[in-house]
Amino acid sequence: MVAVHVVAALLGWVGLRVAGVRPAWGVAGVGALLAVPAEVLSCRAGGSGLWGSLAAPLLLAAVYAAAAAVVLPAVVLPGVGSLWRWGALAGVLVLLWPVTGVLGDQQVAEYRERQLAASQAPLIAPELDGHRLYFAEVDDFSGTFGYLILPSSVPPSADDRERRGIRVTVGPQLPGFAPPDACEVKAGSTQSGTGRCEQVAPDTWRSETYDSVRYIARRQGAIVVLTGGGPTVSDGDLRAMARSLAVRKTGFFLDG
């Protein structure tokens, strides 16, 4: 990336020299330096993909215009002191940081909402009394979507969050799903588990391994698997969540 900006500065210097800008080296150098925070702000605002490619020339033009404004005062901003020009530029960069953050968050939220709306599996989730839902993600390859439920006291940044939370997967019913003798289900986006399970309620089963408890529910033609059993997850929590499973709107999955 350093080489890219060095080459851009050299090309900018040549272009400015040809155009008769003096001092060309000053504008090219400052322009290359300003391109770094401009690129960071663009990525922060969600300026990637096709839109980012199309906007790149305009962004570069704005960067070199800002460089000319601070390097060529006699031509661009006559009568304005250099400290004021540099201060105004720094102020603009500082103000753009929260603005681009808001734009980036909006882009991410809109993408996640579109992804959830296109899910092949129904958007099923339990009630979240005392818990929060994080990391909702659709897997188009397996036709599933899943998320992690954590107690409100456990932050999503915790290293052991998987062990302390409830991993939920919603997916299609597999041909081998024949409880109670064979509860073959999608236990993750690409993995499946099988084994015996006991029925605990209509269309609801329970199975237990050496380190976790799994509740399996058939809802809306899909199979919902809730896996937990860590220090902050009780069997009662899992049973209550399995009982409260229902189809939710996309906004239910977007807060975490």
PDB file of C-alpha atoms in Angstrom:
ATOM      1  CA  MET A   1       0.000   0.000   0.000  1.00  0.00           C
ATOM      2  CA  VAL A   2       2.911   2.361   0.648  1.00  0.00           C
ATOM      3  CA  ALA A   3       4.204   1.712  -2.881  1.00  0.00           C
ATOM      4  CA  VAL A   4       0.773   2.536  -4.317  1.00  0.00           C
ATOM      5  CA  HIS A   5       0.741   5.951  -2.649  1.00  0.00           C
ATOM      6  CA  VAL A   6       4.344   6.670  -3.669  1.00  0.00           C
ATOM      7  CA  VAL A   7       3.546   5.858  -7.307  1.00  0.00           C
ATOM      8  CA  ALA A   8       0.365   7.957  -7.089  1.00  0.00           C
ATOM      9  CA  ALA A   9       2.392  10.910  -5.786  1.00  0.00           C
ATOM     10  CA  LEU A  10       4.894  10.601  -8.649  1.00  0.00           C
ATOM     11  CA  LEU A  11       2.146  10.360 -11.259  1.00  0.00           C
ATOM     12  CA  GLY A  12       0.341  13.283  -9.660  1.00  0.00           C
ATOM     13  CA  TRP A  13       3.531  15.354  -9.754  1.00  0.00           C
ATOM     14  CA  VAL A  14       4.036  14.605 -13.465  1.00  0.00           C
ATOM     15  CA  GLY A  15       0.401  15.464 -14.280  1.00  0.00           C
ATOM     16  CA  LEU A  16       0.521  18.717 -12.312  1.00  0.00           C
ATOM     17  CA  ARG A  17       3.804  19.725 -13.946  1.00  0.00           C
ATOM     18  CA  VAL A  18       2.289  19.162 -17.380  1.00  0.00           C
ATOM     19  CA  ALA A  19      -0.742  21.222 -16.362  1.00  0.00           C
ATOM     20  CA  GLY A  20       1.516  24.090 -15.284  1.00  0.00           C
ATOM     21  CA  VAL A  21       0.818  23.906 -11.541  1.00  0.00           C
ATOM     22  CA  ARG A  22       3.635  25.298  -9.393  1.00  0.00           C
ATOM     23  CA  PRO A  23       4.842  24.007  -7.002  1.00  0.00           C
ATOM     24  CA  ALA A  24       3.681  20.660  -8.384  1.00  0.00           C
ATOM     25  CA  TRP A  25       5.681  18.625  -5.870  1.00  0.00           C
ATOM     26  CA  GLY A  26       3.928  20.278  -2.917  1.00  0.00           C
ATOM     27  CA  VAL A  27       0.409  19.584  -4.195  1.00  0.00           C
ATOM     28  CA  ALA A  28       1.328  16.030  -5.244  1.00  0.00           C
ATOM     29  CA  GLY A  29       2.970  15.240  -1.916  1.00  0.00           C
ATOM     30  CA  VAL A  30       0.170  16.645   0.236  1.00  0.00           C
ATOM     31  CA  GLY A  31      -2.405  15.022  -2.068  1.00  0.00           C
ATOM     32  CA  ALA A  32      -0.766  11.618  -1.635  1.00  0.00           C
ATOM     33  CA  LEU A  33      -0.709  12.058   2.148  1.00  0.00           C
ATOM     34  CA  LEU A  34      -4.351  13.160   2.271  1.00  0.00           C
ATOM     35  CA  ALA A  35      -5.317  10.143   0.154  1.00  0.00           C
ATOM     36  CA  VAL A  36      -4.549   7.879   3.136  1.00  0.00           C
ATOM     37  CA  PRO A  37      -7.163   9.321   5.567  1.00  0.00           C
ATOM     38  CA  ALA A  38      -9.541   9.801   2.628  1.00  0.00           C
ATOM     39  CA  GLU A  39      -9.287   6.104   1.815  1.00  0.00           C
ATOM     40  CA  VAL A  40      -9.829   5.160   5.455  1.00  0.00           C
ATOM     41  CA  LEU A  41     -12.900   7.411   5.688  1.00  0.00           C
ATOM     42  CA  SER A  42     -14.279   6.020   2.429  1.00  0.00           C
ATOM     43  CA  CYS A  43     -13.983   2.438   3.662  1.00  0.00           C
ATOM     44  CA  ARG A  44     -15.479   3.441   7.018  1.00  0.00           C
ATOM     45  CA  ALA A  45     -18.494   4.906   5.177  1.00  0.00           C
ATOM     46  CA  GLY A  46     -19.011   1.652   3.279  1.00  0.00           C
ATOM     47  CA  GLY A  47     -17.392   2.859   0.055  1.00  0.00           C
ATOM     48  CA  SER A  48     -16.357  -0.522  -1.309  1.00  0.00           C
ATOM     49  CA  GLY A  49     -17.344  -2.683  -4.246  1.00  0.00           C
ATOM     50  CA  LEU A  50     -18.690  -1.135  -7.449  1.00  0.00           C
ATOM     51  CA  TRP A  51     -19.764   2.114  -5.788  1.00  0.00           C
ATOM     52  CA  GLY A  52     -16.319   2.577  -4.263  1.00  0.00           C
ATOM     53  CA  SER A  53     -14.665   2.057  -7.653  1.00  0.00           C
ATOM     54  CA  LEU A  54     -16.941   4.581  -9.358  1.00  0.00           C
ATOM     55  CA  ALA A  55     -16.460   7.158  -6.600  1.00  0.00           C
ATOM     56  CA  ALA A  56     -12.656   6.778  -6.503  1.00  0.00           C
ATOM     57  CA  PRO A  57     -11.914   9.410  -9.216  1.00  0.00           C
ATOM     58  CA  LEU A  58     -14.164  11.950  -7.485  1.00  0.00           C
ATOM     59  CA  LEU A  59     -12.523  11.211  -4.155  1.00  0.00           C
ATOM     60  CA  LEU A  60      -9.057  11.649  -5.680  1.00  0.00           C
ATOM     61  CA  ALA A  61     -10.121  14.949  -7.265  1.00  0.00           C
ATOM     62  CA  ALA A  62     -11.382  16.189  -3.885  1.00  0.00           C
ATOM     63  CA  VAL A  63      -8.118  15.161  -2.218  1.00  0.00           C
ATOM     64  CA  TYR A  64      -5.987  17.067  -4.723  1.00  0.00           C
ATOM     65  CA  ALA A  65      -8.311  20.067  -4.518  1.00  0.00           C
ATOM     66  CA  ALA A  66      -7.814  20.109  -0.741  1.00  0.00           C
ATOM     67  CA  ALA A  67      -4.054  19.780  -1.242  1.00  0.00           C
ATOM     68  CA  ALA A  68      -4.060  22.735  -3.641  1.00  0.00           C
ATOM     69  CA  ALA A  69      -6.098  24.765  -1.143  1.00  0.00           C
ATOM     70  CA  VAL A  70      -3.417  24.446   1.536  1.00  0.00           C
ATOM     71  CA  VAL A  71      -0.339  24.563  -0.726  1.00  0.00           C
ATOM     72  CA  LEU A  72      -1.356  27.258  -3.235  1.00  0.00           C
ATOM     73  CA  PRO A  73      -2.927  30.039  -1.122  1.00  0.00           C
ATOM     74  CA  ALA A  74      -2.151  32.859  -3.564  1.00  0.00           C
ATOM     75  CA  VAL A  75      -4.197  31.159  -6.291  1.00  0.00           C
ATOM     76  CA  VAL A  76      -6.875  29.194  -4.460  1.00  0.00           C
ATOM     77  CA  LEU A  77      -7.506  31.006  -1.172  1.00  0.00           C
ATOM     78  CA  PRO A  78      -5.891  34.454  -1.330  1.00  0.00           C
ATOM     79  CA  GLY A  79      -5.819  36.353   1.946  1.00  0.00           C
ATOM     80  CA  VAL A  80      -6.339  33.297   4.159  1.00  0.00           C
ATOM     81  CA  GLY A  81      -3.459  32.403   6.477  1.00  0.00           C
ATOM     82  CA  SER A  82      -1.798  28.992   6.259  1.00  0.00           C
ATOM     83  CA  LEU A  83      -2.675  28.085   9.857  1.00  0.00           C
ATOM     84  CA  TRP A  84      -6.341  28.713   9.140  1.00  0.00           C
ATOM     85  CA  ARG A  85      -6.199  26.550   6.022  1.00  0.00           C
ATOM     86  CA  TRP A  86      -4.511  23.650   7.797  1.00  0.00           C
ATOM     87  CA  GLY A  87      -6.853  24.042  10.768  1.00  0.00           C
ATOM     88  CA  ALA A  88      -9.917  23.981   8.512  1.00  0.00           C
ATOM     89  CA  LEU A  89      -8.616  20.850   6.783  1.00  0.00           C
ATOM     90  CA  ALA A  90      -7.979  19.110  10.102  1.00  0.00           C
ATOM     91  CA  GLY A  91     -11.437  20.139  11.318  1.00  0.00           C
ATOM     92  CA  VAL A  92     -13.096  18.646   8.226  1.00  0.00           C
ATOM     93  CA  LEU A  93     -11.253  15.344   8.712  1.00  0.00           C
ATOM     94  CA  VAL A  94     -12.266  15.209  12.382  1.00  0.00           C
ATOM     95  CA  LEU A  95     -15.927  15.923  11.566  1.00  0.00           C
ATOM     96  CA  LEU A  96     -15.968  13.314   8.812  1.00  0.00           C
ATOM     97  CA  TRP A  97     -14.984  10.541  11.250  1.00  0.00           C
ATOM     98  CA  PRO A  98     -18.370  10.302  13.073  1.00  0.00           C
ATOM     99  CA  VAL A  99     -20.296  11.042   9.851  1.00  0.00           C
ATOM    100  CA  THR A 100     -18.636   8.187   7.958  1.00  0.00           C
ATOM    101  CA  GLY A 101     -19.159   5.917  10.968  1.00  0.00           C
ATOM    102  CA  VAL A 102     -22.920   6.546  10.851  1.00  0.00           C
ATOM    103  CA  LEU A 103     -22.992   5.961   7.090  1.00  0.00           C
ATOM    104  CA  GLY A 104     -21.008   2.744   7.477  1.00  0.00           C
ATOM    105  CA  ASP A 105     -23.304   1.420  10.208  1.00  0.00           C
ATOM    106  CA  GLN A 106     -26.302   2.199   8.011  1.00  0.00           C
ATOM    107  CA  GLN A 107     -24.754   0.337   5.073  1.00  0.00           C
ATOM    108  CA  VAL A 108     -24.078  -2.711   7.262  1.00  0.00           C
ATOM    109  CA  ALA A 109     -27.603  -2.674   8.718  1.00  0.00           C
ATOM    110  CA  GLU A 110     -29.180  -2.434   5.253  1.00  0.00           C
ATOM    111  CA  TYR A 111     -27.021  -5.289   3.968  1.00  0.00           C
ATOM    112  CA  ARG A 112     -27.886  -7.513   6.932  1.00  0.00           C
ATOM    113  CA  GLU A 113     -31.588  -6.720   6.546  1.00  0.00           C
ATOM    114  CA  ARG A 114     -31.510  -7.656   2.848  1.00  0.00           C
ATOM    115  CA  GLN A 115     -29.634 -10.857   3.676  1.00  0.00           C
ATOM    116  CA  LEU A 116     -32.118 -11.886   6.352  1.00  0.00           C
ATOM    117  CA  ALA A 117     -35.098 -11.043   4.135  1.00  0.00           C
ATOM    118  CA  ALA A 118     -33.703 -13.415   1.483  1.00  0.00           C
ATOM    119  CA  SER A 119     -33.142 -16.280   3.955  1.00  0.00           C
ATOM    120  CA  GLN A 120     -34.289 -19.687   2.757  1.00  0.00           C
ATOM    121  CA  ALA A 121     -35.121 -20.656   6.344  1.00  0.00           C
ATOM    122  CA  PRO A 122     -37.904 -18.918   8.292  1.00  0.00           C
ATOM    123  CA  LEU A 123     -36.691 -16.265  10.736  1.00  0.00           C
ATOM    124  CA  ILE A 124     -37.514 -18.120  13.941  1.00  0.00           C
ATOM    125  CA  ALA A 125     -36.272 -17.018  17.358  1.00  0.00           C
ATOM    126  CA  PRO A 126     -37.315 -17.333  21.012  1.00  0.00           C
ATOM    127  CA  GLU A 127     -38.236 -14.618  23.464  1.00  0.00           C
ATOM    128  CA  LEU A 128     -35.132 -12.991  24.920  1.00  0.00           C
ATOM    129  CA  ASP A 129     -35.990 -12.301  28.551  1.00  0.00           C
ATOM    130  CA  GLY A 130     -32.680 -11.432  30.200  1.00  0.00           C
ATOM    131  CA  HIS A 131     -30.760 -12.274  27.024  1.00  0.00           C
ATOM    132  CA  ARG A 132     -29.593 -10.616  23.809  1.00  0.00           C
ATOM    133  CA  LEU A 133     -29.210 -11.914  20.274  1.00  0.00           C
ATOM    134  CA  TYR A 134     -26.009 -11.406  18.260  1.00  0.00           C
ATOM    135  CA  PHE A 135     -24.311 -12.343  14.986  1.00  0.00           C
ATOM    136  CA  ALA A 136     -27.392 -13.292  12.952  1.00  0.00           C
ATOM    137  CA  GLU A 137     -26.081 -14.698   9.688  1.00  0.00           C
ATOM    138  CA  VAL A 138     -27.601 -16.443   6.675  1.00  0.00           C
ATOM    139  CA  ASP A 139     -25.818 -19.352   4.981  1.00  0.00           C
ATOM    140  CA  ASP A 140     -27.181 -19.650   1.439  1.00  0.00           C
ATOM    141  CA  PHE A 141     -25.119 -22.774   0.723  1.00  0.00           C
ATOM    142  CA  SER A 142     -26.710 -24.876   3.471  1.00  0.00           C
ATOM    143  CA  GLY A 143     -30.056 -23.088   3.467  1.00  0.00           C
ATOM    144  CA  THR A 144     -29.726 -22.214   7.146  1.00  0.00           C
ATOM    145  CA  PHE A 145     -29.391 -19.169   9.283  1.00  0.00           C
ATOM    146  CA  GLY A 146     -28.123 -18.899  12.815  1.00  0.00           C
ATOM    147  CA  TYR A 147     -27.265 -16.613  15.685  1.00  0.00           C
ATOM    148  CA  LEU A 148     -25.878 -16.556  19.205  1.00  0.00           C
ATOM    149  CA  ILE A 149     -27.932 -15.755  22.298  1.00  0.00           C
ATOM    150  CA  LEU A 150     -26.044 -14.432  25.320  1.00  0.00           C
ATOM    151  CA  PRO A 151     -27.165 -13.505  28.831  1.00  0.00           C
ATOM    152  CA  SER A 152     -27.267  -9.732  29.230  1.00  0.00           C
ATOM    153  CA  SER A 153     -24.331  -9.973  31.645  1.00  0.00           C
ATOM    154  CA  VAL A 154     -22.036 -11.558  29.024  1.00  0.00           C
ATOM    155  CA  PRO A 155     -20.524  -9.128  26.478  1.00  0.00           C
ATOM    156  CA  PRO A 156     -20.389 -10.252  22.829  1.00  0.00           C
ATOM    157  CA  SER A 157     -16.619  -9.630  22.884  1.00  0.00           C
ATOM    158  CA  ALA A 158     -16.029 -12.319  25.528  1.00  0.00           C
ATOM    159  CA  ASP A 159     -13.525 -14.960  24.419  1.00  0.00           C
ATOM    160  CA  ASP A 160     -15.685 -17.759  25.836  1.00  0.00           C
ATOM    161  CA  ARG A 161     -18.991 -16.397  24.521  1.00  0.00           C
ATOM    162  CA  GLU A 162     -19.805 -19.619  22.626  1.00  0.00           C
ATOM    163  CA  ARG A 163     -19.461 -21.664  25.810  1.00  0.00           C
ATOM    164  CA  ARG A 164     -21.512 -19.215  27.857  1.00  0.00           C
ATOM    165  CA  GLY A 165     -24.276 -18.680  25.316  1.00  0.00           C
ATOM    166  CA  ILE A 166     -26.838 -20.548  23.235  1.00  0.00           C
ATOM    167  CA  ARG A 167     -26.046 -21.265  19.608  1.00  0.00           C
ATOM    168  CA  VAL A 168     -29.189 -21.451  17.459  1.00  0.00           C
ATOM    169  CA  THR A 169     -29.454 -22.865  13.936  1.00  0.00           C
ATOM    170  CA  VAL A 170     -32.606 -22.823  11.813  1.00  0.00           C
ATOM    171  CA  GLY A 171     -32.544 -25.088   8.775  1.00  0.00           C
ATOM    172  CA  PRO A 172     -34.423 -27.570   6.624  1.00  0.00           C
ATOM    173  CA  GLN A 173     -35.523 -30.925   7.951  1.00  0.00           C
ATOM    174  CA  LEU A 174     -32.979 -33.566   6.930  1.00  0.00           C
ATOM    175  CA  PRO A 175     -34.053 -36.918   5.454  1.00  0.00           C
ATOM    176  CA  GLY A 176     -32.492 -38.693   8.443  1.00  0.00           C
ATOM    177  CA  PHE A 177     -34.551 -36.782  10.997  1.00  0.00           C
ATOM    178  CA  ALA A 178     -36.645 -39.513  12.665  1.00  0.00           C
ATOM    179  CA  PRO A 179     -36.992 -38.881  16.401  1.00  0.00           C
ATOM    180  CA  PRO A 180     -36.602 -40.313  18.915  1.00  0.00           C
ATOM    181  CA  ASP A 181     -34.247 -42.875  17.340  1.00  0.00           C
ATOM    182  CA  ALA A 182     -32.386 -40.527  14.999  1.00  0.00           C
ATOM    183  CA  CYS A 183     -32.355 -36.754  15.489  1.00  0.00           C
ATOM    184  CA  GLU A 184     -30.133 -35.816  12.576  1.00  0.00           C
ATOM    185  CA  VAL A 185     -30.078 -32.029  12.348  1.00  0.00           C
ATOM    186  CA  LYS A 186     -28.023 -29.090  11.181  1.00  0.00           C
ATOM    187  CA  ALA A 187     -26.030 -28.248  14.274  1.00  0.00           C
ATOM    188  CA  GLY A 188     -24.198 -25.447  12.434  1.00  0.00           C
ATOM    189  CA  SER A 189     -23.911 -23.982   8.979  1.00  0.00           C
ATOM    190  CA  THR A 190     -22.161 -27.045   7.556  1.00  0.00           C
ATOM    191  CA  GLN A 191     -22.207 -29.691  10.327  1.00  0.00           C
ATOM    192  CA  SER A 192     -24.911 -32.125  11.311  1.00  0.00           C
ATOM    193  CA  GLY A 193     -25.375 -34.244  14.393  1.00  0.00           C
ATOM    194  CA  THR A 194     -27.333 -37.420  15.001  1.00  0.00           C
ATOM    195  CA  GLY A 195     -28.349 -39.602  17.913  1.00  0.00           C
ATOM    196  CA  ARG A 196     -31.291 -40.425  20.102  1.00  0.00           C
ATOM    197  CA  CYS A 197     -33.458 -37.733  21.635  1.00  0.00           C
ATOM    198  CA  GLU A 198     -36.405 -37.671  24.001  1.00  0.00           C
ATOM    199  CA  GLN A 199     -39.647 -35.872  23.283  1.00  0.00           C
ATOM    200  CA  VAL A 200     -40.391 -33.189  25.878  1.00  0.00           C
ATOM    201  CA  ALA A 201     -43.283 -31.364  24.180  1.00  0.00           C
ATOM    202  CA  PRO A 202     -45.187 -31.480  20.877  1.00  0.00           C
ATOM    203  CA  ASP A 203     -42.619 -31.276  18.051  1.00  0.00           C
ATOM    204  CA  THR A 204     -39.877 -30.625  20.624  1.00  0.00           C
ATOM    205  CA  TRP A 205     -37.076 -32.984  21.616  1.00  0.00           C
ATOM    206  CA  ARG A 206     -34.065 -32.925  23.909  1.00  0.00           C
ATOM    207  CA  SER A 207     -30.684 -34.610  23.625  1.00  0.00           C
ATOM    208  CA  GLU A 208     -27.629 -34.416  25.843  1.00  0.00           C
ATOM    209  CA  THR A 209     -23.901 -34.838  25.233  1.00  0.00           C
ATOM    210  CA  TYR A 210     -20.950 -34.809  27.589  1.00  0.00           C
ATOM    211  CA  ASP A 211     -20.649 -31.012  27.459  1.00  0.00           C
ATOM    212  CA  SER A 212     -23.923 -29.586  26.162  1.00  0.00           C
ATOM    213  CA  VAL A 213     -27.681 -29.862  26.030  1.00  0.00           C
ATOM    214  CA  ARG A 214     -29.564 -29.583  22.761  1.00  0.00           C
ATOM    215  CA  TYR A 215     -33.227 -28.748  22.274  1.00  0.00           C
ATOM    216  CA  ILE A 216     -34.652 -29.547  18.847  1.00  0.00           C
ATOM    217  CA  ALA A 217     -37.955 -28.066  17.690  1.00  0.00           C
ATOM    218  CA  ARG A 218     -39.917 -28.403  14.468  1.00  0.00           C
ATOM    219  CA  ARG A 219     -41.544 -25.059  13.628  1.00  0.00           C
ATOM    220  CA  GLN A 220     -42.969 -23.747  10.341  1.00  0.00           C
ATOM    221  CA  GLY A 221     -41.618 -26.787   8.503  1.00  0.00           C
ATOM    222  CA  ALA A 222     -38.064 -26.012   9.663  1.00  0.00           C
ATOM    223  CA  ILE A 223     -35.874 -27.534  12.375  1.00  0.00           C
ATOM    224  CA  VAL A 224     -34.594 -25.201  15.088  1.00  0.00           C
ATOM    225  CA  VAL A 225     -31.639 -26.376  17.176  1.00  0.00           C
ATOM    226  CA  LEU A 226     -30.727 -24.630  20.439  1.00  0.00           C
ATOM    227  CA  THR A 227     -27.400 -25.781  21.848  1.00  0.00           C
ATOM    228  CA  GLY A 228     -26.109 -24.674  25.253  1.00  0.00           C
ATOM    229  CA  GLY A 229     -25.011 -25.998  28.557  1.00  0.00           C
ATOM    230  CA  GLY A 230     -22.252 -23.652  29.673  1.00  0.00           C
ATOM    231  CA  PRO A 231     -21.975 -22.012  33.112  1.00  0.00           C
ATOM    232  CA  THR A 232     -24.556 -19.308  32.330  1.00  0.00           C
ATOM    233  CA  VAL A 233     -27.081 -21.519  30.498  1.00  0.00           C
ATOM    234  CA  SER A 234     -29.531 -23.692  32.388  1.00  0.00           C
ATOM    235  CA  ASP A 235     -31.730 -26.469  31.100  1.00  0.00           C
ATOM    236  CA  GLY A 236     -34.694 -24.345  32.135  1.00  0.00           C
ATOM    237  CA  ASP A 237     -33.512 -21.480  29.923  1.00  0.00           C
ATOM    238  CA  LEU A 238     -33.227 -23.787  26.930  1.00  0.00           C
ATOM    239  CA  ARG A 239     -36.631 -25.352  27.554  1.00  0.00           C
ATOM    240  CA  ALA A 240     -38.317 -21.944  27.932  1.00  0.00           C
ATOM    241  CA  MET A 241     -36.737 -20.668  24.739  1.00  0.00           C
ATOM    242  CA  ALA A 242     -37.762 -23.765  22.811  1.00  0.00           C
ATOM    243  CA  ARG A 243     -41.315 -23.204  24.042  1.00  0.00           C
ATOM    244  CA  SER A 244     -41.362 -19.546  22.910  1.00  0.00           C
ATOM    245  CA  LEU A 245     -40.013 -20.057  19.388  1.00  0.00           C
ATOM    246  CA  ALA A 246     -41.875 -18.010  16.779  1.00  0.00           C
ATOM    247  CA  VAL A 247     -41.310 -16.286  13.442  1.00  0.00           C
ATOM    248  CA  ARG A 248     -39.870 -12.792  13.978  1.00  0.00           C
ATOM    249  CA  LYS A 249     -39.429  -9.725  11.792  1.00  0.00           C
ATOM    250  CA  THR A 250     -35.977  -8.896  10.427  1.00  0.00           C
ATOM    251  CA  GLY A 251     -35.548  -6.016  12.875  1.00  0.00           C
ATOM    252  CA  PHE A 252     -35.570  -8.507  15.752  1.00  0.00           C
ATOM    253  CA  PHE A 253     -32.152  -9.787  14.586  1.00  0.00           C
ATOM    254  CA  LEU A 254     -30.473  -6.474  13.789  1.00  0.00           C
ATOM    255  CA  ASP A 255     -29.836  -4.947  17.217  1.00  0.00           C
ATOM    256  CA  GLY A 256     -26.891  -7.166  18.170  1.00  0.00           C
TER     257      GLY A 256
END
